Amino acid sequence: MKQAFSHLYGSEASVIQKQIRRYERILKSFQENFGEKEAAFFSAPGRTEIGGNHTDHNNGKVLAAGVNVDAVAAAAKSSENRIVLLSEGYSTPFAVDLNRLDPVIEEKGTASALIRGIAARFKTSKYEIGGFQAYVSSDVLPGSGLSSSAAIEVLIGVILNEFYNSGQIPPGTLAAIGQFAENVYFGKPCGLMDQMASAVGGVVAIDFKRPGRPRVRKIAFDLNAFGYSLLIVNTGGSHADLTRDYASIPSEMKKLARFFGKETLSEITIEAVYQNIRALRAAVGDRSILRALHFFAENARVDAQAQALEKGDLQAFLRLISQSGNSSWKRLQNCSRAGHPEAQGVALALALTEDFIETTGSGACRVHGGGFAGTIQAFLPKKQVRPYKEMIEKTFGKEAVMNLAIRPAGALCVGSSEFIG
């Protein structure tokens, strides 16, 4: 297990000991709730978006990575035809009867909806399903921009895959099953990037040009080998009431595409936009045009980022990160909310980080995830992490900075409780 933990979380002795204590706690909680029995351990990582800010919903390209925070389950097969999942912090488990797999309206927005939707998709896809009991603990915090929901979805999928399908279902299929459950059963429209990054792990370049059949390419890259850290800064802004802001981005992009008789921006070219820009201003407005220009440039950046990583050209990669951040701020306009000039935590964090990087001479930053509120992403030399953290937490509070690493492995069965006990 120490070897497994080193691969998933990092090789430092303190990190490995922390995970041993964590897995011991999860096993103890499992056995307290489900009896003294052997359990298998499963892990699904959170994810970070590195490139392709707001491109997937228009069938564009993204660059994402699994990270070393995860959802972990201790689980055991059950003779009952139902899934019972108890999540840390909850007193009542989520229980789903596998004889009843149609959507349940009252379950929308709950973990039960995700469990039922995943089991239903397994069954309609001709995969085997069966009962299990699981205790789940996650350090992929909600609101962190690291996609806690996708980690849970993929975790449930990998348990069913290991217990009842001999682990033969490909990661990409597990990701699509998780997305289906979130879209149809949970009731939240989302793209496939989050689940794909969690299922596959490492750095992945994803092209969504063909809906339902994305092209996924895993890129070997070790940020740690370059002496750099990946940081996520929580600016403390609330995600409540942002649905309209988020929805405006894909709707405005698609509105521009419909001007050309197409459904998404992936079906048109930037040249077509430039050639018709005067008519577009009158038909869809300036912000739609700016957001479309961001889409095309961001798509090209994803390809360039992937190429830079494959060549080991870290400085080129960092320049592209900065360009992505500038485009999101100026063209996509998801670093602050229109009509709320008093609340600009994301923009302030970016400004402070840019000033810090200019002073120290190296690094890059960008908005992380959906934007408007929440988190930013920064790549900094390891020697600069401590002074950066001290500087940024004066504004956003203690523990505002998460120091992460890219995890090379996706969702998987880690091992059985005999290694922990």
CSV table of C-alpha atoms in Angstrom, one decimal, residues 2-421:
chain,number,residue,atom,x,y,z
A,2,LYS,CA,2.9,2.4,0.6
A,3,GLN,CA,4.0,1.9,-3.0
A,4,ALA,CA,0.4,2.6,-4.2
A,5,PHE,CA,0.1,5.7,-2.0
A,6,SER,CA,3.5,7.0,-3.3
A,7,HIS,CA,2.1,6.7,-6.8
A,8,LEU,CA,-1.2,8.3,-6.1
A,9,TYR,CA,-0.3,11.0,-3.5
A,10,GLY,CA,3.4,11.6,-3.5
A,11,SER,CA,6.5,9.9,-2.1
A,12,GLU,CA,7.1,12.1,1.0
A,13,ALA,CA,7.0,10.0,4.2
A,14,SER,CA,4.6,12.4,5.9
A,15,VAL,CA,2.2,12.2,2.9
A,16,ILE,CA,2.2,8.4,2.9
A,17,GLN,CA,1.7,8.2,6.7
A,18,LYS,CA,-1.2,10.7,6.4
A,19,GLN,CA,-2.9,8.4,3.8
A,20,ILE,CA,-2.3,5.3,5.9
A,21,ARG,CA,-4.1,7.0,8.8
A,22,ARG,CA,-6.9,8.1,6.4
A,23,TYR,CA,-7.5,4.7,4.9
A,24,GLU,CA,-7.4,3.1,8.4
A,25,ARG,CA,-10.1,5.6,9.5
A,26,ILE,CA,-12.2,4.8,6.4
A,27,LEU,CA,-11.9,1.1,7.0
A,28,LYS,CA,-12.9,1.5,10.7
A,29,SER,CA,-15.9,3.6,9.7
A,30,PHE,CA,-16.9,1.0,7.1
A,31,GLN,CA,-16.7,-1.9,9.6
A,32,GLU,CA,-18.6,0.1,12.3
A,33,ASN,CA,-21.5,0.6,9.9
A,34,PHE,CA,-21.4,-2.6,7.8
A,35,GLY,CA,-19.8,-5.2,10.1
A,36,GLU,CA,-16.4,-6.8,10.5
A,37,LYS,CA,-15.7,-7.9,7.0
A,38,GLU,CA,-13.0,-7.5,4.4
A,39,ALA,CA,-13.3,-4.5,2.1
A,40,ALA,CA,-11.6,-3.3,-1.1
A,41,PHE,CA,-10.4,0.2,-1.5
A,42,PHE,CA,-11.2,2.4,-4.4
A,43,SER,CA,-10.0,5.9,-5.4
A,44,ALA,CA,-11.2,8.5,-7.9
A,45,PRO,CA,-9.3,11.8,-8.2
A,46,GLY,CA,-10.5,15.3,-8.5
A,47,ARG,CA,-9.5,17.2,-11.6
A,48,THR,CA,-8.1,20.5,-12.7
A,49,GLU,CA,-8.8,22.2,-16.0
A,50,ILE,CA,-5.5,23.4,-17.5
A,51,GLY,CA,-6.7,24.7,-20.9
A,52,GLY,CA,-9.9,25.0,-22.7
A,53,ASN,CA,-11.9,27.4,-20.4
A,54,HIS,CA,-15.6,27.1,-21.4
A,55,THR,CA,-14.9,25.2,-24.7
A,56,ASP,CA,-16.3,21.7,-24.1
A,57,HIS,CA,-20.0,22.8,-24.2
A,58,ASN,CA,-19.4,23.9,-27.8
A,59,ASN,CA,-17.7,20.7,-28.7
A,60,GLY,CA,-14.2,22.3,-28.4
A,61,LYS,CA,-10.9,21.1,-26.9
A,62,VAL,CA,-9.7,20.9,-23.4
A,63,LEU,CA,-6.6,20.0,-21.4
A,64,ALA,CA,-7.3,18.6,-18.0
A,65,ALA,CA,-5.5,16.6,-15.3
A,66,GLY,CA,-6.3,14.4,-12.4
A,67,VAL,CA,-4.9,15.7,-9.1
A,68,ASN,CA,-3.8,14.2,-5.8
A,69,VAL,CA,-7.0,14.8,-3.9
A,70,ASP,CA,-9.6,12.1,-4.2
A,71,ALA,CA,-12.8,10.4,-3.2
A,72,VAL,CA,-11.9,7.1,-1.5
A,73,ALA,CA,-14.3,4.2,-0.7
A,74,ALA,CA,-14.0,1.1,1.3
A,75,ALA,CA,-16.5,-1.3,-0.3
A,76,ALA,CA,-17.7,-4.9,-0.2
A,77,LYS,CA,-20.0,-6.9,-2.4
A,78,SER,CA,-23.5,-7.5,-1.0
A,79,SER,CA,-25.9,-10.4,-1.6
A,80,GLU,CA,-28.8,-7.9,-1.6
A,81,ASN,CA,-29.6,-6.4,-4.9
A,82,ARG,CA,-29.1,-2.8,-3.7
A,83,ILE,CA,-26.3,-0.3,-3.3
A,84,VAL,CA,-25.9,1.3,0.1
A,85,LEU,CA,-23.4,4.2,0.3
A,86,LEU,CA,-22.6,6.1,3.5
A,87,SER,CA,-20.7,9.3,3.0
A,88,GLU,CA,-18.5,10.8,5.7
A,89,GLY,CA,-20.4,13.5,7.5
A,90,TYR,CA,-23.8,12.0,6.9
A,91,SER,CA,-25.7,9.9,9.4
A,92,THR,CA,-28.1,8.3,6.9
A,93,PRO,CA,-26.8,6.2,4.0
A,94,PHE,CA,-28.0,6.5,0.4
A,95,ALA,CA,-29.7,3.3,-0.6
A,96,VAL,CA,-30.8,2.3,-4.1
A,97,ASP,CA,-32.9,-0.7,-5.0
A,98,LEU,CA,-31.4,-2.1,-8.2
A,99,ASN,CA,-34.7,-3.6,-9.2
A,100,ARG,CA,-36.0,0.0,-9.7
A,101,LEU,CA,-33.7,1.9,-12.1
A,102,ASP,CA,-36.1,4.5,-13.6
A,103,PRO,CA,-35.4,8.1,-12.6
A,104,VAL,CA,-37.1,9.2,-9.4
A,105,ILE,CA,-38.1,12.8,-9.4
A,106,GLU,CA,-37.7,13.3,-5.7
A,107,GLU,CA,-34.1,12.1,-5.9
A,108,LYS,CA,-32.9,14.8,-8.3
A,109,GLY,CA,-29.9,16.6,-6.9
A,110,THR,CA,-28.9,13.8,-4.5
A,111,ALA,CA,-26.3,11.0,-4.4
A,112,SER,CA,-29.1,8.5,-4.7
A,113,ALA,CA,-29.9,9.9,-8.2
A,114,LEU,CA,-26.3,9.5,-9.2
A,115,ILE,CA,-26.1,5.9,-8.0
A,116,ARG,CA,-29.4,4.9,-9.7
A,117,GLY,CA,-28.4,6.7,-12.9
A,118,ILE,CA,-25.0,4.9,-13.0
A,119,ALA,CA,-26.5,1.5,-12.4
A,120,ALA,CA,-29.2,2.1,-15.0
A,121,ARG,CA,-26.6,3.1,-17.6
A,122,PHE,CA,-24.5,0.0,-16.8
A,123,LYS,CA,-27.6,-2.2,-17.4
A,124,THR,CA,-28.7,-0.6,-20.6
A,125,SER,CA,-25.1,-0.8,-21.8
A,126,LYS,CA,-25.2,-4.6,-21.2
A,127,TYR,CA,-22.8,-4.5,-18.3
A,128,GLU,CA,-23.3,-6.4,-15.1
A,129,ILE,CA,-24.6,-4.8,-11.9
A,130,GLY,CA,-25.0,-6.0,-8.3
A,131,GLY,CA,-25.2,-4.9,-4.8
A,132,PHE,CA,-22.5,-3.4,-2.6
A,133,GLN,CA,-21.9,-1.5,0.6
A,134,ALA,CA,-19.5,1.4,0.7
A,135,TYR,CA,-18.2,4.0,3.1
A,136,VAL,CA,-16.9,7.1,1.2
A,137,SER,CA,-14.6,9.9,2.3
A,138,SER,CA,-13.6,12.7,0.0
A,139,ASP,CA,-11.0,15.5,0.2
A,140,VAL,CA,-12.2,16.9,-3.1
A,141,LEU,CA,-14.1,19.7,-1.4
A,142,PRO,CA,-17.3,21.1,-3.0
A,143,GLY,CA,-16.8,24.6,-4.3
A,144,SER,CA,-13.0,24.0,-4.9
A,145,GLY,CA,-13.4,23.8,-8.6
A,146,LEU,CA,-11.9,20.3,-8.6
A,147,SER,CA,-15.2,18.6,-9.4
A,148,SER,CA,-16.2,16.6,-6.4
A,149,SER,CA,-19.3,15.3,-8.1
A,150,ALA,CA,-17.4,13.8,-11.0
A,151,ALA,CA,-15.1,12.0,-8.6
A,152,ILE,CA,-18.0,10.4,-6.8
A,153,GLU,CA,-19.6,9.4,-10.1
A,154,VAL,CA,-16.5,7.7,-11.4
A,155,LEU,CA,-15.9,6.1,-8.0
A,156,ILE,CA,-19.3,4.4,-8.1
A,157,GLY,CA,-18.6,3.3,-11.6
A,158,VAL,CA,-15.2,1.8,-10.8
A,159,ILE,CA,-16.6,-0.2,-7.9
A,160,LEU,CA,-19.3,-1.7,-10.2
A,161,ASN,CA,-16.6,-2.3,-12.8
A,162,GLU,CA,-14.3,-4.1,-10.4
A,163,PHE,CA,-16.9,-6.1,-8.5
A,164,TYR,CA,-19.1,-7.3,-11.4
A,165,ASN,CA,-17.2,-6.7,-14.7
A,166,SER,CA,-13.7,-7.9,-13.9
A,167,GLY,CA,-12.4,-4.3,-14.4
A,168,GLN,CA,-12.9,-4.6,-18.1
A,169,ILE,CA,-14.9,-1.4,-18.8
A,170,PRO,CA,-12.6,1.3,-20.3
A,171,PRO,CA,-12.1,4.6,-18.3
A,172,GLY,CA,-13.7,6.6,-21.1
A,173,THR,CA,-16.9,4.6,-20.9
A,174,LEU,CA,-17.0,5.0,-17.1
A,175,ALA,CA,-16.7,8.7,-17.6
A,176,ALA,CA,-19.6,8.8,-20.1
A,177,ILE,CA,-21.7,6.7,-17.7
A,178,GLY,CA,-21.1,9.3,-14.9
A,179,GLN,CA,-22.0,12.2,-17.2
A,180,PHE,CA,-25.2,10.4,-18.2
A,181,ALA,CA,-26.2,10.0,-14.5
A,182,GLU,CA,-25.5,13.7,-13.7
A,183,ASN,CA,-27.3,14.9,-16.8
A,184,VAL,CA,-30.4,12.7,-16.7
A,185,TYR,CA,-30.9,11.5,-13.1
A,186,PHE,CA,-29.2,14.2,-11.0
A,187,GLY,CA,-30.6,16.9,-13.3
A,188,LYS,CA,-27.4,19.0,-13.9
A,189,PRO,CA,-26.3,19.7,-17.5
A,190,CYS,CA,-22.5,19.2,-17.7
A,191,GLY,CA,-19.9,18.3,-20.2
A,192,LEU,CA,-17.7,15.2,-20.1
A,193,MET,CA,-14.3,16.9,-19.2
A,194,ASP,CA,-14.6,16.4,-15.4
A,195,GLN,CA,-15.5,12.7,-15.5
A,196,MET,CA,-13.0,12.0,-18.2
A,197,ALA,CA,-10.1,13.6,-16.3
A,198,SER,CA,-11.0,11.7,-13.1
A,199,ALA,CA,-11.4,8.4,-14.9
A,200,VAL,CA,-8.2,8.5,-17.0
A,201,GLY,CA,-5.9,10.5,-14.7
A,202,GLY,CA,-2.6,12.2,-15.6
A,203,VAL,CA,-2.8,15.0,-18.1
A,204,VAL,CA,-5.4,14.4,-20.9
A,205,ALA,CA,-6.1,16.3,-24.1
A,206,ILE,CA,-9.7,15.9,-25.1
A,207,ASP,CA,-11.3,16.9,-28.4
A,208,PHE,CA,-15.2,17.0,-28.2
A,209,LYS,CA,-15.7,17.7,-31.9
A,210,ARG,CA,-17.6,14.4,-32.3
A,211,PRO,CA,-20.4,14.5,-29.7
A,212,GLY,CA,-20.5,11.2,-27.7
A,213,ARG,CA,-17.1,10.0,-29.2
A,214,PRO,CA,-14.5,12.4,-27.9
A,215,ARG,CA,-10.8,11.8,-28.8
A,216,VAL,CA,-8.8,11.4,-25.6
A,217,ARG,CA,-5.0,11.5,-25.6
A,218,LYS,CA,-3.0,11.0,-22.4
A,219,ILE,CA,0.2,13.1,-22.1
A,220,ALA,CA,3.2,12.1,-20.0
A,221,PHE,CA,4.3,15.1,-18.0
A,222,ASP,CA,5.7,15.5,-14.5
A,223,LEU,CA,5.4,19.0,-13.3
A,224,ASN,CA,7.3,18.1,-10.1
A,225,ALA,CA,10.4,17.2,-12.2
A,226,PHE,CA,10.6,20.9,-13.3
A,227,GLY,CA,10.5,22.1,-9.7
A,228,TYR,CA,7.0,23.7,-10.1
A,229,SER,CA,3.9,23.4,-8.0
A,230,LEU,CA,0.2,23.6,-9.1
A,231,LEU,CA,-1.8,25.9,-6.8
A,232,ILE,CA,-5.5,26.4,-6.5
A,233,VAL,CA,-6.6,29.6,-4.7
A,234,ASN,CA,-10.1,29.8,-3.2
A,235,THR,CA,-11.2,33.4,-3.3
A,236,GLY,CA,-14.2,32.7,-1.1
A,237,GLY,CA,-16.9,33.8,-3.5
A,238,SER,CA,-20.2,32.1,-3.4
A,239,HIS,CA,-21.4,30.0,-6.3
A,240,ALA,CA,-25.0,30.7,-5.3
A,241,ASP,CA,-27.1,32.5,-7.9
A,242,LEU,CA,-24.5,32.1,-10.6
A,243,THR,CA,-26.6,29.8,-12.8
A,244,ARG,CA,-27.6,32.6,-15.1
A,245,ASP,CA,-24.0,33.8,-15.5
A,246,TYR,CA,-22.7,30.3,-16.3
A,247,ALA,CA,-25.6,29.6,-18.8
A,248,SER,CA,-25.0,32.9,-20.6
A,249,ILE,CA,-21.6,31.6,-22.0
A,250,PRO,CA,-22.7,28.5,-23.9
A,251,SER,CA,-26.0,30.2,-25.0
A,252,GLU,CA,-24.2,33.3,-26.4
A,253,MET,CA,-21.7,31.1,-28.2
A,254,LYS,CA,-24.4,29.0,-29.7
A,255,LYS,CA,-26.4,32.0,-30.6
A,256,LEU,CA,-23.5,33.1,-32.8
A,257,ALA,CA,-23.2,29.7,-34.3
A,258,ARG,CA,-26.9,29.7,-35.2
A,259,PHE,CA,-26.3,32.9,-37.2
A,260,PHE,CA,-24.5,30.6,-39.6
A,261,GLY,CA,-27.1,27.8,-39.4
A,262,LYS,CA,-25.0,25.7,-37.1
A,263,GLU,CA,-25.5,24.4,-33.5
A,264,THR,CA,-22.0,25.0,-32.0
A,265,LEU,CA,-18.9,27.1,-32.6
A,266,SER,CA,-16.9,23.9,-33.5
A,267,GLU,CA,-18.9,23.8,-36.8
A,268,ILE,CA,-17.7,27.3,-38.0
A,269,THR,CA,-14.4,29.1,-38.4
A,270,ILE,CA,-12.9,32.2,-37.0
A,271,GLU,CA,-12.6,33.5,-40.5
A,272,ALA,CA,-16.3,33.4,-40.9
A,273,VAL,CA,-16.7,35.5,-37.8
A,274,TYR,CA,-14.3,38.1,-39.1
A,275,GLN,CA,-15.9,38.2,-42.5
A,276,ASN,CA,-19.4,38.8,-41.0
A,277,ILE,CA,-18.5,40.8,-37.9
A,278,ARG,CA,-20.5,43.9,-38.7
A,279,ALA,CA,-23.7,41.8,-39.2
A,280,LEU,CA,-22.9,39.8,-36.1
A,281,ARG,CA,-22.7,42.9,-34.0
A,282,ALA,CA,-26.2,43.8,-34.9
A,283,ALA,CA,-27.6,40.2,-34.7
A,284,VAL,CA,-25.9,38.8,-31.5
A,285,GLY,CA,-24.1,41.6,-29.8
A,286,ASP,CA,-20.5,42.3,-29.0
A,287,ARG,CA,-20.1,40.0,-26.0
A,288,SER,CA,-21.2,37.0,-28.1
A,289,ILE,CA,-18.5,37.9,-30.6
A,290,LEU,CA,-15.8,38.3,-27.9
A,291,ARG,CA,-16.8,34.9,-26.4
A,292,ALA,CA,-16.6,33.3,-29.8
A,293,LEU,CA,-13.1,34.8,-30.4
A,294,HIS,CA,-12.1,33.3,-27.0
A,295,PHE,CA,-13.4,29.9,-28.1
A,296,PHE,CA,-11.3,29.7,-31.3
A,297,ALA,CA,-8.1,31.0,-29.7
A,298,GLU,CA,-8.5,28.8,-26.7
A,299,ASN,CA,-9.0,25.7,-28.9
A,300,ALA,CA,-5.7,26.5,-30.7
A,301,ARG,CA,-4.0,27.1,-27.3
A,302,VAL,CA,-5.0,23.6,-26.1
A,303,ASP,CA,-3.2,22.0,-29.1
A,304,ALA,CA,-0.2,24.2,-28.4
A,305,GLN,CA,-0.2,23.5,-24.7
A,306,ALA,CA,-0.3,19.7,-25.3
A,307,GLN,CA,2.6,20.1,-27.8
A,308,ALA,CA,4.6,22.1,-25.3
A,309,LEU,CA,4.1,19.5,-22.6
A,310,GLU,CA,5.1,16.6,-24.9
A,311,LYS,CA,8.3,18.5,-25.8
A,312,GLY,CA,9.0,19.3,-22.1
A,313,ASP,CA,9.0,23.0,-22.9
A,314,LEU,CA,7.7,24.4,-19.6
A,315,GLN,CA,8.2,28.1,-20.4
A,316,ALA,CA,6.1,27.8,-23.6
A,317,PHE,CA,3.4,26.0,-21.6
A,318,LEU,CA,3.4,28.8,-18.9
A,319,ARG,CA,3.1,31.5,-21.6
A,320,LEU,CA,0.1,29.7,-23.0
A,321,ILE,CA,-1.4,29.5,-19.5
A,322,SER,CA,-1.1,33.2,-19.1
A,323,GLN,CA,-2.6,33.8,-22.5
A,324,SER,CA,-5.6,31.6,-21.6
A,325,GLY,CA,-6.0,33.6,-18.4
A,326,ASN,CA,-6.0,36.9,-20.3
A,327,SER,CA,-8.5,35.7,-22.8
A,328,SER,CA,-10.8,34.4,-20.1
A,329,TRP,CA,-10.6,37.8,-18.3
A,330,LYS,CA,-11.0,40.1,-21.4
A,331,ARG,CA,-12.9,38.1,-24.0
A,332,LEU,CA,-14.8,35.3,-22.2
A,333,GLN,CA,-15.4,37.7,-19.3
A,334,ASN,CA,-15.9,35.2,-16.5
A,335,CYS,CA,-13.6,36.7,-13.9
A,336,SER,CA,-16.3,38.9,-12.4
A,337,ARG,CA,-20.1,39.3,-12.5
A,338,ALA,CA,-21.7,42.1,-14.6
A,339,GLY,CA,-23.6,44.4,-12.3
A,340,HIS,CA,-21.6,43.4,-9.2
A,341,PRO,CA,-18.5,45.7,-9.2
A,342,GLU,CA,-18.1,45.4,-5.4
A,343,ALA,CA,-17.4,41.6,-5.6
A,344,GLN,CA,-14.4,40.7,-7.8
A,345,GLY,CA,-12.5,38.1,-5.8
A,346,VAL,CA,-11.4,36.2,-8.8
A,347,ALA,CA,-10.1,39.3,-10.6
A,348,LEU,CA,-8.4,40.5,-7.5
A,349,ALA,CA,-6.6,37.2,-6.9
A,350,LEU,CA,-5.4,37.2,-10.5
A,351,ALA,CA,-4.2,40.8,-10.2
A,352,LEU,CA,-2.3,40.0,-7.0
A,353,THR,CA,-0.8,36.8,-8.5
A,354,GLU,CA,0.3,38.5,-11.7
A,355,ASP,CA,2.0,41.2,-9.6
A,356,PHE,CA,3.8,38.5,-7.6
A,357,ILE,CA,4.9,36.7,-10.7
A,358,GLU,CA,6.2,39.9,-12.3
A,359,THR,CA,8.2,40.5,-9.2
A,360,THR,CA,9.7,37.0,-8.9
A,361,GLY,CA,10.1,36.5,-12.6
A,362,SER,CA,8.5,33.1,-13.3
A,363,GLY,CA,5.1,31.5,-13.2
A,364,ALA,CA,1.6,31.8,-14.7
A,365,CYS,CA,-2.0,32.0,-13.5
A,366,ARG,CA,-5.6,31.9,-14.9
A,367,VAL,CA,-9.2,31.6,-13.7
A,368,HIS,CA,-10.0,28.0,-12.8
A,369,GLY,CA,-13.2,26.3,-13.9
A,370,GLY,CA,-16.5,28.1,-14.5
A,371,GLY,CA,-15.4,31.4,-13.1
A,372,PHE,CA,-17.3,34.4,-11.9
A,373,ALA,CA,-16.6,33.3,-8.3
A,374,GLY,CA,-14.5,30.5,-6.7
A,375,THR,CA,-11.0,29.7,-7.6
A,376,ILE,CA,-7.9,30.6,-9.7
A,377,GLN,CA,-5.0,28.4,-10.8
A,378,ALA,CA,-1.3,29.3,-10.5
A,379,PHE,CA,1.9,27.5,-11.5
A,380,LEU,CA,4.8,28.7,-9.5
A,381,PRO,CA,8.4,27.5,-8.7
A,382,LYS,CA,8.4,25.5,-5.5
A,383,LYS,CA,10.7,28.0,-3.8
A,384,GLN,CA,8.1,30.7,-4.3
A,385,VAL,CA,5.1,28.7,-2.9
A,386,ARG,CA,5.6,29.8,0.7
A,387,PRO,CA,6.0,33.5,0.1
A,388,TYR,CA,3.1,33.4,-2.3
A,389,LYS,CA,0.9,31.6,0.2
A,390,GLU,CA,1.8,34.2,2.9
A,391,MET,CA,1.0,37.0,0.5
A,392,ILE,CA,-2.3,35.7,-0.9
A,393,GLU,CA,-3.7,34.5,2.4
A,394,LYS,CA,-3.5,38.0,3.8
A,395,THR,CA,-6.3,38.8,1.5
A,396,PHE,CA,-8.3,35.5,1.2
A,397,GLY,CA,-7.7,33.9,4.6
A,398,LYS,CA,-5.8,31.0,6.0
A,399,GLU,CA,-6.0,27.7,4.0
A,400,ALA,CA,-7.0,29.6,0.9
A,401,VAL,CA,-4.2,28.0,-1.1
A,402,MET,CA,-4.2,24.3,-2.0
A,403,ASN,CA,-0.8,22.9,-3.1
A,404,LEU,CA,-1.6,20.1,-5.5
A,405,ALA,CA,0.2,17.6,-7.7
A,406,ILE,CA,-0.9,16.0,-11.0
A,407,ARG,CA,-1.8,12.4,-10.3
A,408,PRO,CA,-0.6,9.9,-12.9
A,409,ALA,CA,-3.4,7.4,-12.3
A,410,GLY,CA,-7.1,7.7,-12.8
A,411,ALA,CA,-9.9,5.9,-10.9
A,412,LEU,CA,-8.9,2.5,-9.7
A,413,CYS,CA,-9.1,-0.3,-7.1
A,414,VAL,CA,-6.3,0.5,-4.7
A,415,GLY,CA,-6.2,-2.8,-2.7
A,416,SER,CA,-8.0,-4.7,0.0
A,417,SER,CA,-8.2,-4.1,3.7
A,418,GLU,CA,-5.8,-6.9,4.5
A,419,PHE,CA,-3.0,-4.5,3.5
A,420,ILE,CA,-4.3,-1.9,5.9
A,421,GLY,CA,-5.5,-4.0,8.9
